[in-house]
PDB file of C-alpha atoms in Angstrom:
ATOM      1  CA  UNK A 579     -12.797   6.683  -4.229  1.00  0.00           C
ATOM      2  CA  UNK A 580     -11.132   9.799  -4.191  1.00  0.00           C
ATOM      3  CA  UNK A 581      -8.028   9.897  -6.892  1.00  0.00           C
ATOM      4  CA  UNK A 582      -4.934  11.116  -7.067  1.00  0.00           C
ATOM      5  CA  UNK A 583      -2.186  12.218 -10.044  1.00  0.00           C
ATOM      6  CA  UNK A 584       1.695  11.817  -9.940  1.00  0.00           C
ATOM      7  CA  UNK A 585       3.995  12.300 -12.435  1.00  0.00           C
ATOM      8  CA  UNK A 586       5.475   8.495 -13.774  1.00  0.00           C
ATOM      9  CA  UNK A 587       8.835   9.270 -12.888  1.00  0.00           C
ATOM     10  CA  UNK A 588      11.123  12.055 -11.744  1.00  0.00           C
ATOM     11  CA  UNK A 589      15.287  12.083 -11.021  1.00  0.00           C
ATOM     12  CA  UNK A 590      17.355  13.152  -8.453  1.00  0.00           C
ATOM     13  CA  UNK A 591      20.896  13.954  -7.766  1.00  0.00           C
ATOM     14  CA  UNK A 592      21.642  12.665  -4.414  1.00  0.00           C
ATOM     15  CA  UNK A 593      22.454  15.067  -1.676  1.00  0.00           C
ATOM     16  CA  UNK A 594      19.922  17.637  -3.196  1.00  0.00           C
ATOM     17  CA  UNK A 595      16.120  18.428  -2.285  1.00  0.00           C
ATOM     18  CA  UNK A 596      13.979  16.383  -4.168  1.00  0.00           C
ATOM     19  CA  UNK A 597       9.982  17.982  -4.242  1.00  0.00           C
ATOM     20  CA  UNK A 598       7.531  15.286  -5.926  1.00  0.00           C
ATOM     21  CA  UNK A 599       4.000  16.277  -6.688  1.00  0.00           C
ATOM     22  CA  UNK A 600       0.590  15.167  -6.214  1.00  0.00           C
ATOM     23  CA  UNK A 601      -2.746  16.236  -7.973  1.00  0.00           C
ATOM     24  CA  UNK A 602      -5.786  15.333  -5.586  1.00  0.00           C
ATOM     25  CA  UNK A 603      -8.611  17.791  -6.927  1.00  0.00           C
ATOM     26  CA  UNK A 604     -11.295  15.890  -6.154  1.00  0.00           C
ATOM     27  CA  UNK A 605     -10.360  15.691  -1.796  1.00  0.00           C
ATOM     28  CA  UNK A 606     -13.257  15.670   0.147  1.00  0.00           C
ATOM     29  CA  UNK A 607     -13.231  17.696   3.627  1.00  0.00           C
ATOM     30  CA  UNK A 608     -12.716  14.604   5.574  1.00  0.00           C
ATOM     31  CA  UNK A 609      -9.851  12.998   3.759  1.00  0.00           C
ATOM     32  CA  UNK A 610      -6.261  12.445   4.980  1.00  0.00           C
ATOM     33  CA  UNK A 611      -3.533  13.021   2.698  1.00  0.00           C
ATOM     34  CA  UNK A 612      -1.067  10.055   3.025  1.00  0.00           C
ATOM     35  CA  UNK A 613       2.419   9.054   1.459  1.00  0.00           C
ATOM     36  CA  UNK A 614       4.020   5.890   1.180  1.00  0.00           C
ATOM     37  CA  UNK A 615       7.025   4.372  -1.243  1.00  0.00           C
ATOM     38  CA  UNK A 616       7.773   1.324  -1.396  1.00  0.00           C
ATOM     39  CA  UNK A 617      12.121   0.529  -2.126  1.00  0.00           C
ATOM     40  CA  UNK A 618      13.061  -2.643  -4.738  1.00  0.00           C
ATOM     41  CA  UNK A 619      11.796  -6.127  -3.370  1.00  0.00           C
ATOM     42  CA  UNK A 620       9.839  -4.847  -0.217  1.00  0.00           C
ATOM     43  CA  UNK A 621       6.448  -3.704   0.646  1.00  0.00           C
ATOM     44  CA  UNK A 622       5.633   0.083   1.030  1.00  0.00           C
ATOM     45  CA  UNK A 623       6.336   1.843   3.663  1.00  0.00           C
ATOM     46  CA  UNK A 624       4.565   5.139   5.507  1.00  0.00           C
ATOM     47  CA  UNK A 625       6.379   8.162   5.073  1.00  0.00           C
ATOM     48  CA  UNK A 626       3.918  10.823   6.325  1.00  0.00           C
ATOM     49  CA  UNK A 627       0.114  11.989   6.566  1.00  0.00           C
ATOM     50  CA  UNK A 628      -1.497  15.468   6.789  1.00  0.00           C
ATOM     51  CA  UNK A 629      -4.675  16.881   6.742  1.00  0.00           C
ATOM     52  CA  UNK A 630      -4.529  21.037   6.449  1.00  0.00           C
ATOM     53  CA  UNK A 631      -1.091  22.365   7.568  1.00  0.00           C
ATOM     54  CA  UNK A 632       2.273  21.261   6.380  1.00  0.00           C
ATOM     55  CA  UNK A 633       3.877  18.021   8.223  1.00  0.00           C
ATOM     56  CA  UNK A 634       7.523  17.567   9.273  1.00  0.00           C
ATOM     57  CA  UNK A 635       9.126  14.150   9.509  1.00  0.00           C
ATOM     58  CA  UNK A 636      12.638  12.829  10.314  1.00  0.00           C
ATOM     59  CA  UNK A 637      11.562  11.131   6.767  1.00  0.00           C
ATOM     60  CA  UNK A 638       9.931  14.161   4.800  1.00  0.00           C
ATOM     61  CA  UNK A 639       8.309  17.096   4.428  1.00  0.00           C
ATOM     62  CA  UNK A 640       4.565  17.502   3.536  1.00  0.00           C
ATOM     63  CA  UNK A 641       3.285  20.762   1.891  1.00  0.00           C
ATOM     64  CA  UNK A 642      -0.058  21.389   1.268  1.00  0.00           C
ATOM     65  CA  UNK A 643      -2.179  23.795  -0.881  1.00  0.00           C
ATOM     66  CA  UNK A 644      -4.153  26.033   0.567  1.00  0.00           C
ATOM     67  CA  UNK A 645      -6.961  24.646  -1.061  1.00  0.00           C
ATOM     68  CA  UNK A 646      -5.687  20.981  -0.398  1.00  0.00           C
ATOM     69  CA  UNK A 647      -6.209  20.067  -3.797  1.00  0.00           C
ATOM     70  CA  UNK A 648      -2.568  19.436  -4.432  1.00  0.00           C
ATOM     71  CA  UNK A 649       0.767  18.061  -2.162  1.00  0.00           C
ATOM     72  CA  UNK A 650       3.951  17.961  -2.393  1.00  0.00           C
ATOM     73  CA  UNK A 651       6.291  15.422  -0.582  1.00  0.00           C
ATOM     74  CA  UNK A 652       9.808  16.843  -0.307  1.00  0.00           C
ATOM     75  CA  UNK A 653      12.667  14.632   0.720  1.00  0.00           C
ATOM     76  CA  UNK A 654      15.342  17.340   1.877  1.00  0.00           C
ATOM     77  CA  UNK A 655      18.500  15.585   1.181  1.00  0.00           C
ATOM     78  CA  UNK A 656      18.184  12.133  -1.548  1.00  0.00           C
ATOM     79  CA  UNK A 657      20.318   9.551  -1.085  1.00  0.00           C
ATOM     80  CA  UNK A 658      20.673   6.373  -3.025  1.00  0.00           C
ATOM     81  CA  UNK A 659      18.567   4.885  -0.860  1.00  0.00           C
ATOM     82  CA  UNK A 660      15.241   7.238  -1.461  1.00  0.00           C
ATOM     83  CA  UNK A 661      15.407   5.202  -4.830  1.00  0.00           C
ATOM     84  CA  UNK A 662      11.665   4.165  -4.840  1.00  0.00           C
ATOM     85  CA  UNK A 663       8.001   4.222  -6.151  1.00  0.00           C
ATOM     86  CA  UNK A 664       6.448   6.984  -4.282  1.00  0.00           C
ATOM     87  CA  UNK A 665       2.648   6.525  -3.977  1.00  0.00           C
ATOM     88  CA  UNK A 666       0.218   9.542  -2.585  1.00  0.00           C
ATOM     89  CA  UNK A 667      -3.305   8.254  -1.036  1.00  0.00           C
ATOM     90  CA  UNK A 668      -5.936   9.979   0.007  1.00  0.00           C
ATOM     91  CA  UNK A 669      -7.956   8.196   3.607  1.00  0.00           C
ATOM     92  CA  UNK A 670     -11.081   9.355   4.788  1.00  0.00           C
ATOM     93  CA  UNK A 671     -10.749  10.505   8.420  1.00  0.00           C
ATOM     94  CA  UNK A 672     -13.672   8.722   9.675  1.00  0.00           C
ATOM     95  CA  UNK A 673     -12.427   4.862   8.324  1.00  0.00           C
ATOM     96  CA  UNK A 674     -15.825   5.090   6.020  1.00  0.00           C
ATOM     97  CA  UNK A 675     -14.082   4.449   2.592  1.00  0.00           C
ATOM     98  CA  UNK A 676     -10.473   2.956   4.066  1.00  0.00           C
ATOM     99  CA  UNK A 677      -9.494   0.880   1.206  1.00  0.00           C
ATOM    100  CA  UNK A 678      -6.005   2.388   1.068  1.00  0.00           C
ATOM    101  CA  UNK A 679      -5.854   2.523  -2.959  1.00  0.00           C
ATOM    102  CA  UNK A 680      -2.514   2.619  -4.463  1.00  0.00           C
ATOM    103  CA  UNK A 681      -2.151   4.502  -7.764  1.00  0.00           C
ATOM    104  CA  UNK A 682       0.833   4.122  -9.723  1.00  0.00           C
ATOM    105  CA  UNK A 683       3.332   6.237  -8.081  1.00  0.00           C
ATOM    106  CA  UNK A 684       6.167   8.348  -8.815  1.00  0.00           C
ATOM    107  CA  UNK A 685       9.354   6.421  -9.602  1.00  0.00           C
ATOM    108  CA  UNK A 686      12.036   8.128  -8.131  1.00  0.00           C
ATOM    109  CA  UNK A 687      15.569   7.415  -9.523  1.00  0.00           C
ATOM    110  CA  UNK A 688      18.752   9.066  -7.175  1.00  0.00           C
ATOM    111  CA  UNK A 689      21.800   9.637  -9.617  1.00  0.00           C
ATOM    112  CA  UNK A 690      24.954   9.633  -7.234  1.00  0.00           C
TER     113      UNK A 690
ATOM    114  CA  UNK B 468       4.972  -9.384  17.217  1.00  0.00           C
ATOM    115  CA  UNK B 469       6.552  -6.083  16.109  1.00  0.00           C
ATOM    116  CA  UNK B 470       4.995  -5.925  12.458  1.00  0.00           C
ATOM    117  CA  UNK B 471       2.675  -7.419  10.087  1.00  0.00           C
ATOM    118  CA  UNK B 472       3.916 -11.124   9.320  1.00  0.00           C
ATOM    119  CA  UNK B 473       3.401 -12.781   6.302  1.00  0.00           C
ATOM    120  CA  UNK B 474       3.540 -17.120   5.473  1.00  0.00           C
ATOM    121  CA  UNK B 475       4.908 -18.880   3.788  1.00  0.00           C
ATOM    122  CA  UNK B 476       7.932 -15.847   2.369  1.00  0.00           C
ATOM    123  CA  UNK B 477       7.894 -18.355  -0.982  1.00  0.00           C
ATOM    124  CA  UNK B 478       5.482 -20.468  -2.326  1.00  0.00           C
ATOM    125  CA  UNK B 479       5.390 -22.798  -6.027  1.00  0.00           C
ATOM    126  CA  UNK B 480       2.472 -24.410  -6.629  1.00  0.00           C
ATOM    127  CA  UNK B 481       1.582 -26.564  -9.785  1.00  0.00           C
ATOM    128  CA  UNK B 482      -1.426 -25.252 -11.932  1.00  0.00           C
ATOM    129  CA  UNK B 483      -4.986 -26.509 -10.449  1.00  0.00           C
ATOM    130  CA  UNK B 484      -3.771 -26.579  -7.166  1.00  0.00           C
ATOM    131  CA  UNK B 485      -5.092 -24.505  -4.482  1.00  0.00           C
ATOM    132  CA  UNK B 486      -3.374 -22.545  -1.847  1.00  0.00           C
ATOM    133  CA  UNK B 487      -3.481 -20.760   0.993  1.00  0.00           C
ATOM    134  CA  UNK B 488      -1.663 -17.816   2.441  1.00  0.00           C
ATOM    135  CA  UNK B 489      -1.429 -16.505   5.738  1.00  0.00           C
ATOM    136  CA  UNK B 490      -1.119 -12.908   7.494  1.00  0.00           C
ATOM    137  CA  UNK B 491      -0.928 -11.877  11.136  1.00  0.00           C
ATOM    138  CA  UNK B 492      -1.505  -8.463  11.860  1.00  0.00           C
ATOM    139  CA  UNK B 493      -0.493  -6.249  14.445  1.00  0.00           C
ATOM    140  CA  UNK B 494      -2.136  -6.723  17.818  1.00  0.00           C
ATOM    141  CA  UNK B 495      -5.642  -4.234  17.967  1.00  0.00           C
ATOM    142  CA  UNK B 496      -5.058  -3.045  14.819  1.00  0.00           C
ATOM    143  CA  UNK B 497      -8.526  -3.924  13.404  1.00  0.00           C
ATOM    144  CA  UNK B 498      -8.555  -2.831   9.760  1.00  0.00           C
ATOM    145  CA  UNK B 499      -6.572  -5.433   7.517  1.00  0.00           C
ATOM    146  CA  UNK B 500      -5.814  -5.219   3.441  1.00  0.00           C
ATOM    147  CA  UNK B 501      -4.780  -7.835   1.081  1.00  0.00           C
ATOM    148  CA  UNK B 502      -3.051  -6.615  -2.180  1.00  0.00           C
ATOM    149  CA  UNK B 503      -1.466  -8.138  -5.202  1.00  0.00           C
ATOM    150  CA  UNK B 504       1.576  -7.148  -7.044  1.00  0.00           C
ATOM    151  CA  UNK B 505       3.001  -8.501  -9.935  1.00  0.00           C
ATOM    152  CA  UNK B 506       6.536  -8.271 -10.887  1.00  0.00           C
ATOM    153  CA  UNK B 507       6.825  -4.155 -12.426  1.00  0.00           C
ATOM    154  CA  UNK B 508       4.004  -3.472 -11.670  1.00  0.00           C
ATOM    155  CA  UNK B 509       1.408  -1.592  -8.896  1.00  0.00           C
ATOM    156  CA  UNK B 510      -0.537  -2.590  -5.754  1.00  0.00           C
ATOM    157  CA  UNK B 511      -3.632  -4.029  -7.227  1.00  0.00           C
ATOM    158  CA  UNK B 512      -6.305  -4.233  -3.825  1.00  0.00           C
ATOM    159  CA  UNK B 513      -7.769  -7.301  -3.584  1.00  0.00           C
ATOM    160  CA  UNK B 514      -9.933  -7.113  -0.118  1.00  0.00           C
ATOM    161  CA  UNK B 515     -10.354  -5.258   3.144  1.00  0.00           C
ATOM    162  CA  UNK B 516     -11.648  -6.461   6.491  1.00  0.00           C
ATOM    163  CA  UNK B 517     -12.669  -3.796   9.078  1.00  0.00           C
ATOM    164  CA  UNK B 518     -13.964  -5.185  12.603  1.00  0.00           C
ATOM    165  CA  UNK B 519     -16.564  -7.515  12.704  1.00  0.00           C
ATOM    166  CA  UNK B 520     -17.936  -5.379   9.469  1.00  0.00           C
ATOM    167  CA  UNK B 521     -19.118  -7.024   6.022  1.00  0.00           C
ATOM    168  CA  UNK B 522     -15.261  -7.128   4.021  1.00  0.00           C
ATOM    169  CA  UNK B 523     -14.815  -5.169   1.238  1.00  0.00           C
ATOM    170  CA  UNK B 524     -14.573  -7.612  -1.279  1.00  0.00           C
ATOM    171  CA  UNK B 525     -14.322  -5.527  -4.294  1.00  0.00           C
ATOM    172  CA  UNK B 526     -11.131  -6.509  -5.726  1.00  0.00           C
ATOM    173  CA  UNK B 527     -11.086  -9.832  -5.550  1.00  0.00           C
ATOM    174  CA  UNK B 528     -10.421 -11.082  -9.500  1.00  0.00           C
ATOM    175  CA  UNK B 529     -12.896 -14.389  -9.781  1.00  0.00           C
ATOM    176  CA  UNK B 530     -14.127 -16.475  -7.256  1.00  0.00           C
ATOM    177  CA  UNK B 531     -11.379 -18.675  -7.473  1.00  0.00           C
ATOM    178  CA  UNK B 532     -10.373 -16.038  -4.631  1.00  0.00           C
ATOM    179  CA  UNK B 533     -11.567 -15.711  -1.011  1.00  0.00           C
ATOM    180  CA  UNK B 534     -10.176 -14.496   2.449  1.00  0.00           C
ATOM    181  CA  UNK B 535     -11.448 -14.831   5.771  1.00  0.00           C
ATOM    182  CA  UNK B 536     -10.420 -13.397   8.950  1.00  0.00           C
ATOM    183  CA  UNK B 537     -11.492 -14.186  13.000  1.00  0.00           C
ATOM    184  CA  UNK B 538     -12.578 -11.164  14.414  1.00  0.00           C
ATOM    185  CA  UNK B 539      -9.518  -9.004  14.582  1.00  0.00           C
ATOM    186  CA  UNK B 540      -6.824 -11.669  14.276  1.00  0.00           C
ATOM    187  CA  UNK B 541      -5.165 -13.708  11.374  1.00  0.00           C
ATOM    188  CA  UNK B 542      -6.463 -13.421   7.689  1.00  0.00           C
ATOM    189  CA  UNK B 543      -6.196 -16.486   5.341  1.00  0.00           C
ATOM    190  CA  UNK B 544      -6.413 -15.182   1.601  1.00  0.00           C
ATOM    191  CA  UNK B 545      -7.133 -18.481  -0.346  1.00  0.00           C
ATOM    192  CA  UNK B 546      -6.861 -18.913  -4.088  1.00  0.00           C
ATOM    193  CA  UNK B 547      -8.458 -22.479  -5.905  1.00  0.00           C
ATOM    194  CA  UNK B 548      -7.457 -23.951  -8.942  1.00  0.00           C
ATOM    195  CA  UNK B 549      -4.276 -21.822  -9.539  1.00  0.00           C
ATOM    196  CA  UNK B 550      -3.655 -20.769 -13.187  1.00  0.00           C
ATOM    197  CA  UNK B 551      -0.040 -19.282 -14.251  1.00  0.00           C
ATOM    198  CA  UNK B 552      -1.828 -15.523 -14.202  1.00  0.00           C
ATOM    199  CA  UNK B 553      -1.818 -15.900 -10.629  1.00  0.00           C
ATOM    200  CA  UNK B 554       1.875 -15.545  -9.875  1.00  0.00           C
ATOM    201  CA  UNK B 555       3.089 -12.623  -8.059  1.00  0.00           C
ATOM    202  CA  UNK B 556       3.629 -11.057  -4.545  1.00  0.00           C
ATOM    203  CA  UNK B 557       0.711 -10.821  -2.026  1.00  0.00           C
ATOM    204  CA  UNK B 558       0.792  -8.474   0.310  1.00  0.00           C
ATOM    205  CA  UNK B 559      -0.843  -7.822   3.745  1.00  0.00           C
ATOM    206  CA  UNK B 560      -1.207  -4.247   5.744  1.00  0.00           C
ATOM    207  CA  UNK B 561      -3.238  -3.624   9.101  1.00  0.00           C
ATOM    208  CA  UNK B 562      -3.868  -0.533  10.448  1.00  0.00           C
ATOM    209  CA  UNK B 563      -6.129   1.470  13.031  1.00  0.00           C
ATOM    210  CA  UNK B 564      -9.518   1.976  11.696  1.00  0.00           C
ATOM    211  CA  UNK B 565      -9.276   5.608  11.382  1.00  0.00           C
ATOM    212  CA  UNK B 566      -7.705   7.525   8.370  1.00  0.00           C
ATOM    213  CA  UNK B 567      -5.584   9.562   9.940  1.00  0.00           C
ATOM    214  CA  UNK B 568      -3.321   6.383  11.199  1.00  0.00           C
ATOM    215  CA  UNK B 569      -0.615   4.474   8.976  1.00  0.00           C
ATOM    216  CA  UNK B 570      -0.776   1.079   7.336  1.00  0.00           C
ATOM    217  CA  UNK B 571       2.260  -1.160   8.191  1.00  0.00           C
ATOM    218  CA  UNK B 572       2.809  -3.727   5.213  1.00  0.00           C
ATOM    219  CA  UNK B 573       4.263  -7.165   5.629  1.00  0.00           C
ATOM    220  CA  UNK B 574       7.172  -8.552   3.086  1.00  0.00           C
ATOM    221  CA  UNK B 575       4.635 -10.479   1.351  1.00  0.00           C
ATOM    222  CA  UNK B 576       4.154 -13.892  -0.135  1.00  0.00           C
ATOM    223  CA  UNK B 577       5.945 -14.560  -3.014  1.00  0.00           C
ATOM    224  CA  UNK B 578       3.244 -17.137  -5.347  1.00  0.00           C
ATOM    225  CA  UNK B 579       4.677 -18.886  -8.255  1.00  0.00           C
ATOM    226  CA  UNK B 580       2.261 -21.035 -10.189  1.00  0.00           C
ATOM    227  CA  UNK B 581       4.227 -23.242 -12.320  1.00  0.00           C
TER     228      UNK B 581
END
């Protein structure tokens, strides 16, 4: 399975942009880049996907390198509620290797 | 129904017992994923049905753990002769088959072996 880094933890102040990385140097042509976060006491939740070109959301934004081997999820405006574990996933287009395997995510903490 | 549901919400079991926990996916979504969680920590994936293809059993811990699923409906995930390691949340996701599609989660099954 394809892997991905993230940073353990990062802080925000809310109303500001928040930009949280992802390392995926090993991304095959064929995979999907895919974020989800899951908020205290609840299961994750899709934020957004993207394969070459960046991705707009009413959630996020999704940039991605050139050379896809890095992402960057950016949450324009934190609030207290963007508090979360933020986990980036690689998916194979063609459902071959699905699994959908979590990592261990960015905590993201949202000082008011 | 609207999203992935998940039964029983809570569940405490006495150690040896077996038990059994339920998920209904989302109509025609034919790919379904069983995870466990326990408390502070991450998504550890247990199993993954796709179709009427062999599951992906990879993650399953021992064989005190199975899951079955009909065809593209509900998914029982069944663990035998519970032992206090076992507590924690189980979750459930379905999805499209293809990659490019999200996973919805359901709220889980909270197990507490006791």
């Amino acid at each position: 399975d394809a892997k991905t880094t993230q940073p353990n933890s990062m802080e925000s102040n809310e109303e500001e942009p928040v930009h949280l990385p992802c390392n995926h140097s090993t991304i095959s042509g064929t995979d999907y880049i895919h974020w989800y976060r899951q908020l205290p006491s609840q299961g994750p939740e899709y934020v957004i996907h993207g394969l070459t070109s960046n991705v707009n959301n009413r959630m996020a934004s999704l940039a991605i390198a050139e050379d896809r081997k890095s992402s960057t999820l950016i949450l324009h405006r934190a609030t207290l509620r963007d508090a979360a574990v933020y986990y980036c996933i690689l998916r194979d287009v063609s459902g071959a290797t699905n699994k959908l395997i979590f990592g261990t995510g960015t905590l993201l903490a949202v000082q008011p | 129904g609207a999203g992935v549901s998940q039964s029983p919400s809570n569940k405490v079991t006495e150690k040896g017992k077996d038990v059994e926990l339920r998920c209904d996916p989302i109509s025609g979504h034919t790919a379904l994923y069983w995870y466990r969680q326990r408390l502070g920590q991450g998504l550890e994936f247990l199993i993954y049905f796709q179709g009427n293809s062999a599951p992906d059993k990879s993650g399953l811990p021992s064989d005190r753990f199975s899951a079955e699923r009909t065809g593209e409906s509900v998914s029982t995930l069944t663990i035998q002769r519970t032992q206090q390691e076992d507590s924690a949340v189980y979750l459930c996701a379905s999805s499209l088959h293809r990659g490019n599609t999200e996973a919805f989660f359901g709220q889980g099954t909270r197990l507490t072996v006791v």
